[in-house]
Short mmCIF file of C-alpha atoms in Angstrom, two decimals:
data_model
loop_
_atom_site.label_atom_id
_atom_site.label_comp_id
_atom_site.label_asym_id
_atom_site.label_seq_id
_atom_site.Cartn_x
_atom_site.Cartn_y
_atom_site.Cartn_z
CA MET A 13 -82.31 -35.52 6.19
CA LEU A 14 -78.77 -36.05 7.42
CA LEU A 15 -78.18 -32.34 7.88
CA VAL A 16 -81.56 -31.83 9.58
CA GLU A 17 -80.82 -34.64 12.04
CA ILE A 18 -77.37 -33.32 12.91
CA ILE A 19 -78.55 -29.73 13.34
CA ALA A 20 -81.37 -31.02 15.57
CA MET A 21 -78.81 -32.78 17.76
CA VAL A 22 -76.84 -29.56 18.00
CA ASP A 23 -80.00 -27.64 18.95
CA VAL A 24 -80.67 -30.01 21.86
CA PHE A 25 -77.34 -29.06 23.44
CA ARG A 26 -77.76 -25.39 22.56
CA SER A 27 -81.26 -24.98 24.07
CA SER A 28 -80.62 -26.73 27.39
CA PRO A 29 -80.65 -24.09 30.16
CA PRO A 30 -78.22 -23.05 31.45
CA PRO A 31 -75.83 -23.19 28.47
CA THR A 32 -73.33 -26.01 28.93
CA THR A 33 -69.70 -26.23 27.87
CA MET A 34 -70.83 -28.66 25.18
CA ALA A 35 -73.44 -26.20 23.93
CA VAL A 36 -70.85 -23.44 23.67
CA PHE A 37 -68.44 -25.76 21.86
CA LEU A 38 -71.09 -26.85 19.36
CA GLU A 39 -72.17 -23.27 18.78
CA LYS A 40 -68.62 -22.05 18.21
CA HIS A 41 -67.07 -24.92 16.25
CA VAL A 42 -69.50 -27.53 14.95
CA VAL A 43 -72.12 -25.43 13.19
CA PRO A 44 -69.61 -23.11 11.40
CA SER A 45 -67.57 -26.12 10.31
CA LEU A 46 -70.65 -27.86 8.94
CA TRP A 47 -71.40 -24.86 6.76
CA GLN A 48 -67.79 -24.82 5.56
CA VAL A 49 -68.25 -28.41 4.41
CA LEU A 50 -71.59 -27.73 2.77
CA ARG A 51 -70.00 -25.11 0.52
CA VAL A 52 -68.59 -28.02 -1.52
CA PRO A 53 -71.47 -30.37 -2.49
CA SER A 54 -69.14 -33.13 -3.70
CA ARG A 55 -67.80 -33.53 -0.16
CA SER A 56 -70.84 -32.70 1.96
CA LEU A 57 -72.59 -36.10 1.92
CA SER A 58 -69.60 -38.11 3.11
CA TYR A 59 -68.85 -35.63 5.92
CA LEU A 60 -72.46 -35.50 7.04
CA LYS A 61 -72.63 -39.31 7.18
CA LYS A 62 -69.50 -39.33 9.35
CA MET A 63 -71.02 -36.72 11.65
CA GLN A 64 -74.29 -38.65 11.91
CA LYS A 65 -72.42 -41.84 12.87
CA PHE A 66 -70.37 -39.85 15.37
CA PHE A 67 -73.41 -38.37 17.13
CA GLN A 68 -75.13 -41.76 17.30
CA SER A 69 -72.22 -43.33 19.20
CA GLU A 70 -72.23 -43.54 22.98
CA TYR A 71 -69.65 -41.40 24.79
CA THR A 72 -69.32 -39.71 28.14
CA ALA A 73 -69.51 -35.91 28.02
CA GLU A 74 -65.71 -35.65 28.35
CA GLU A 75 -65.07 -38.25 25.64
CA LEU A 76 -67.57 -36.56 23.37
CA MET A 77 -65.85 -33.20 23.73
CA VAL A 78 -62.41 -34.62 22.89
CA LYS A 79 -63.57 -36.79 20.00
CA LEU A 80 -65.79 -34.07 18.56
CA LYS A 81 -62.95 -31.56 18.66
CA HIS A 82 -60.68 -33.97 16.77
CA GLN A 83 -63.44 -34.73 14.28
CA MET A 84 -64.04 -31.06 13.50
CA LEU A 85 -60.32 -30.34 13.20
CA ASP A 86 -60.11 -33.14 10.66
CA VAL A 87 -62.98 -31.57 8.73
CA GLU A 88 -61.21 -28.20 8.71
CA GLN A 89 -57.91 -29.74 7.61
CA GLN A 90 -59.60 -31.51 4.73
CA ASP A 91 -61.43 -28.32 3.79
CA GLN A 92 -58.17 -26.34 3.56
CA LYS A 93 -56.40 -28.75 1.23
CA PHE A 94 -55.30 -27.66 -2.24
CA ARG A 95 -58.01 -28.04 -4.91
CA PRO A 96 -56.39 -28.15 -8.38
CA GLU A 97 -59.68 -27.50 -10.15
CA ARG A 98 -60.15 -24.18 -8.35
CA HIS A 99 -56.68 -22.97 -9.37
CA LYS A 100 -57.12 -24.18 -12.93
CA ILE A 101 -60.29 -22.10 -13.34
CA LEU A 102 -59.26 -18.96 -11.43
CA GLY A 103 -55.46 -18.93 -11.58
CA PRO A 104 -53.31 -18.90 -8.40
CA ASP A 105 -54.10 -15.38 -7.19
CA LEU A 106 -57.88 -15.32 -7.55
CA ALA A 107 -58.11 -18.92 -6.34
CA SER A 108 -56.13 -17.98 -3.23
CA ALA A 109 -58.28 -14.88 -2.71
CA HIS A 110 -61.50 -16.91 -2.86
CA PHE A 111 -60.00 -19.46 -0.47
CA LEU A 112 -58.96 -16.78 2.05
CA LEU A 113 -62.15 -14.73 1.97
CA ALA A 114 -64.21 -17.87 2.55
CA ARG A 115 -62.26 -18.36 5.79
CA GLY A 116 -62.58 -14.85 7.19
CA ALA A 117 -59.42 -13.22 5.82
CA SER A 118 -59.14 -10.11 3.65
CA VAL A 119 -56.89 -9.52 0.67
CA LYS A 120 -55.49 -6.60 -1.29
CA PHE A 121 -54.63 -6.81 -4.97
CA LEU A 122 -51.74 -5.05 -6.68
CA ASP A 123 -52.64 -1.49 -7.82
CA ASP A 124 -55.94 -1.64 -5.93
CA ASP A 125 -56.35 0.38 -2.73
CA MET A 126 -59.31 -1.69 -1.51
CA TRP A 127 -59.08 -4.55 0.98
CA HIS A 128 -61.56 -7.22 -0.11
CA ARG A 129 -63.45 -9.42 2.37
CA ALA A 130 -66.57 -11.55 2.34
CA ILE A 131 -69.77 -9.57 2.96
CA GLN A 132 -72.48 -11.58 4.72
CA ASN A 133 -70.70 -14.75 3.57
CA LYS A 134 -70.75 -13.58 -0.05
CA ILE A 135 -67.47 -13.31 -1.96
CA LEU A 136 -67.69 -10.46 -4.46
CA LEU A 137 -64.73 -11.44 -6.64
CA PRO A 138 -64.51 -12.55 -10.30
CA ARG A 139 -65.16 -16.24 -10.89
CA HIS A 140 -62.88 -16.55 -13.90
CA LYS A 141 -59.15 -16.04 -14.38
CA ILE A 142 -57.93 -12.45 -14.77
CA ASP A 143 -54.21 -12.25 -15.51
CA SER A 144 -53.77 -8.72 -14.12
CA MET A 145 -55.07 -9.53 -10.60
CA TYR A 146 -52.21 -10.29 -8.20
CA VAL A 147 -52.58 -10.70 -4.44
CA GLU A 148 -50.26 -8.19 -2.75
CA GLY A 149 -51.52 -8.30 0.83
CA ILE A 150 -53.24 -10.82 3.10
CA ASP A 151 -54.73 -10.01 6.49
CA ALA A 152 -55.63 -13.40 7.98
CA SER A 153 -55.68 -12.18 11.59
CA ASN A 154 -57.82 -14.28 13.95
CA THR A 155 -58.55 -16.93 11.32
CA ARG A 156 -58.18 -20.70 11.61
CA LEU A 157 -55.65 -21.16 8.81
CA MET A 158 -53.70 -24.41 9.15
CA TYR A 159 -50.63 -26.02 7.62
CA GLU A 160 -52.70 -27.36 4.71
CA ALA A 161 -53.69 -23.83 3.67
CA PHE A 162 -50.23 -22.91 2.44
CA ASP A 163 -50.45 -25.26 -0.54
CA CYS A 164 -53.21 -22.91 -1.72
CA LEU A 165 -50.91 -19.87 -1.37
CA ALA A 166 -47.77 -21.33 -2.91
CA ASN A 167 -47.85 -19.41 -6.22
CA LEU A 168 -48.51 -15.85 -5.06
CA SER A 169 -45.71 -14.12 -6.94
CA LYS A 170 -46.47 -10.56 -5.71
CA LEU A 171 -47.25 -11.11 -2.03
CA ARG A 172 -45.60 -8.42 0.11
CA TYR A 173 -47.76 -8.24 3.25
CA LEU A 174 -48.97 -11.09 5.48
CA SER A 175 -50.67 -10.77 8.87
CA LEU A 176 -51.33 -13.97 10.83
CA LYS A 177 -52.01 -12.23 14.12
CA ASN A 178 -53.72 -14.44 16.72
CA CYS A 179 -53.95 -17.49 14.43
CA GLU A 180 -54.10 -20.42 16.85
CA PHE A 181 -53.07 -23.09 14.32
CA ILE A 182 -50.00 -21.33 12.92
CA ASP A 183 -46.99 -23.24 14.23
CA ASP A 184 -43.33 -23.98 13.44
CA TRP A 185 -44.30 -26.36 10.65
CA CYS A 186 -46.27 -23.57 8.97
CA LEU A 187 -43.36 -21.12 9.23
CA ASP A 188 -41.03 -23.67 7.67
CA ARG A 189 -43.17 -23.41 4.54
CA PHE A 190 -42.68 -19.66 4.20
CA HIS A 191 -39.88 -20.25 1.74
CA ILE A 192 -42.68 -20.00 -0.84
CA PHE A 193 -42.68 -16.23 -0.10
CA ARG A 194 -38.90 -15.82 0.05
CA ASP A 195 -38.53 -13.43 -2.89
CA THR A 196 -41.45 -11.07 -2.21
CA LEU A 197 -42.61 -10.94 1.42
CA GLU A 198 -41.69 -7.67 3.18
CA PHE A 199 -44.03 -7.49 6.18
CA LEU A 200 -45.01 -10.35 8.53
CA ASP A 201 -47.09 -10.18 11.72
CA LEU A 202 -46.96 -13.30 13.92
CA SER A 203 -48.09 -11.69 17.17
CA GLY A 204 -50.31 -13.83 19.34
CA CYS A 205 -49.48 -17.09 17.52
CA SER A 206 -49.06 -19.17 20.66
CA ASN A 207 -47.77 -22.34 18.96
CA ILE A 208 -44.65 -20.73 17.50
CA SER A 209 -41.19 -21.38 19.01
CA GLU A 210 -37.59 -20.44 18.25
CA ARG A 211 -37.37 -23.24 15.70
CA GLY A 212 -40.08 -21.71 13.54
CA ILE A 213 -38.77 -18.16 13.83
CA ALA A 214 -35.29 -19.33 12.82
CA SER A 215 -36.67 -20.54 9.49
CA LEU A 216 -37.63 -16.97 8.57
CA HIS A 217 -34.04 -16.26 7.54
CA LYS A 218 -35.14 -17.58 4.13
CA LEU A 219 -37.28 -14.47 3.54
CA SER A 220 -34.75 -12.38 1.64
CA LYS A 221 -36.97 -9.27 1.29
CA LEU A 222 -38.29 -9.13 4.86
CA ASP A 223 -38.02 -5.65 6.40
CA SER A 224 -40.75 -5.65 9.09
CA LEU A 225 -41.54 -8.45 11.55
CA ILE A 226 -43.83 -8.40 14.59
CA LEU A 227 -43.12 -10.97 17.32
CA LYS A 228 -45.34 -9.91 20.22
CA ASP A 229 -47.20 -12.12 22.70
CA LEU A 230 -45.50 -15.41 21.80
CA PRO A 231 -45.48 -17.49 25.03
CA ASN A 232 -43.45 -20.38 23.54
CA LEU A 233 -40.61 -18.07 22.50
CA LYS A 234 -38.25 -18.44 25.46
CA GLU A 235 -35.09 -17.03 23.85
CA LEU A 236 -36.56 -13.99 22.13
CA GLU A 237 -33.45 -11.80 22.30
CA PHE A 238 -31.29 -14.53 20.79
CA VAL A 239 -33.78 -15.07 17.95
CA VAL A 240 -33.87 -11.33 17.19
CA VAL A 241 -30.07 -11.09 17.07
CA MET A 242 -29.88 -14.15 14.82
CA LEU A 243 -32.50 -12.84 12.38
CA GLN A 244 -30.90 -9.42 12.19
CA GLY A 245 -27.68 -11.14 11.24
CA PHE A 246 -29.46 -12.29 8.10
CA HIS A 247 -31.66 -9.19 7.66
CA THR A 248 -29.65 -6.21 8.85
CA ASN A 249 -32.31 -3.66 7.84
CA CYS A 250 -35.30 -5.57 9.18
CA ARG A 251 -37.38 -3.89 11.89
CA ILE A 252 -38.37 -6.49 14.50
CA LEU A 253 -41.05 -5.42 16.97
CA THR A 254 -41.17 -7.44 20.19
CA SER A 255 -42.72 -5.05 22.75
CA SER A 256 -46.04 -3.29 23.23
CA MET A 257 -44.90 -0.33 21.13
CA THR A 258 -47.48 1.10 18.76
CA GLU A 259 -47.27 -0.43 15.31
CA LEU A 260 -48.89 0.65 12.08
CA SER A 261 -52.11 -1.19 11.25
CA PRO A 262 -52.49 -3.22 8.04
CA LYS A 263 -54.20 -0.25 6.36
CA GLU A 264 -51.36 2.12 7.27
CA HIS A 265 -48.26 0.07 6.54
CA LEU A 266 -46.67 -0.87 3.21
CA LEU A 267 -50.00 -1.13 1.48
CA SER A 268 -51.57 2.09 2.78
CA THR A 269 -54.66 3.35 1.02
#
């Protein structure tokens, strides 16, 4: 009944003509996040109770928007935290692949030309550990990956390609964690990540194998030329793209099919 009541509340906002800002927000953020929570039955009841209590409280429209946004971000952060049981069953690579596909990303495994993604919310990957399956590429463009997600990616020993293009929650704190990829990562796309500054980019000097970096459309990067010169001091052979020049797509770059 909890879920039915909450969805009914959402439908009231959604069906009110003309569509309101609240209706759009609920449509875009609340309903998808609820389904993310419901994927894990052990956590769904507690989250649904919190949401029911939230909707039953009295707020102005502006207060409701702010508080609801914070509530849903908290749900997403909790949902992206490391789950030891998942990694114990699947191993680090398949566990990470399941995690990423469930959140809209695609992955490529070593010695496999195919990029795998969820199809109609179904993840067509093995559900038991396979030692020979290593994640080599991740295209997480336009996803909502957060800082918490990188605990789930910490043991990817073969990762060479990572695209985080247009990821709104990727920030300097996330980049500071990229030392987990220091011995393997060759290609990194951070274009459109609006919360990244010079501080985060400076931490990329730890990536010893990096040879391609895309830094386009980063509004918080005020000293771009200085950052490029600094990074190239550490990575003399690294190609750093900062303009609107044509760049190879994920399917055409290091992991071409």
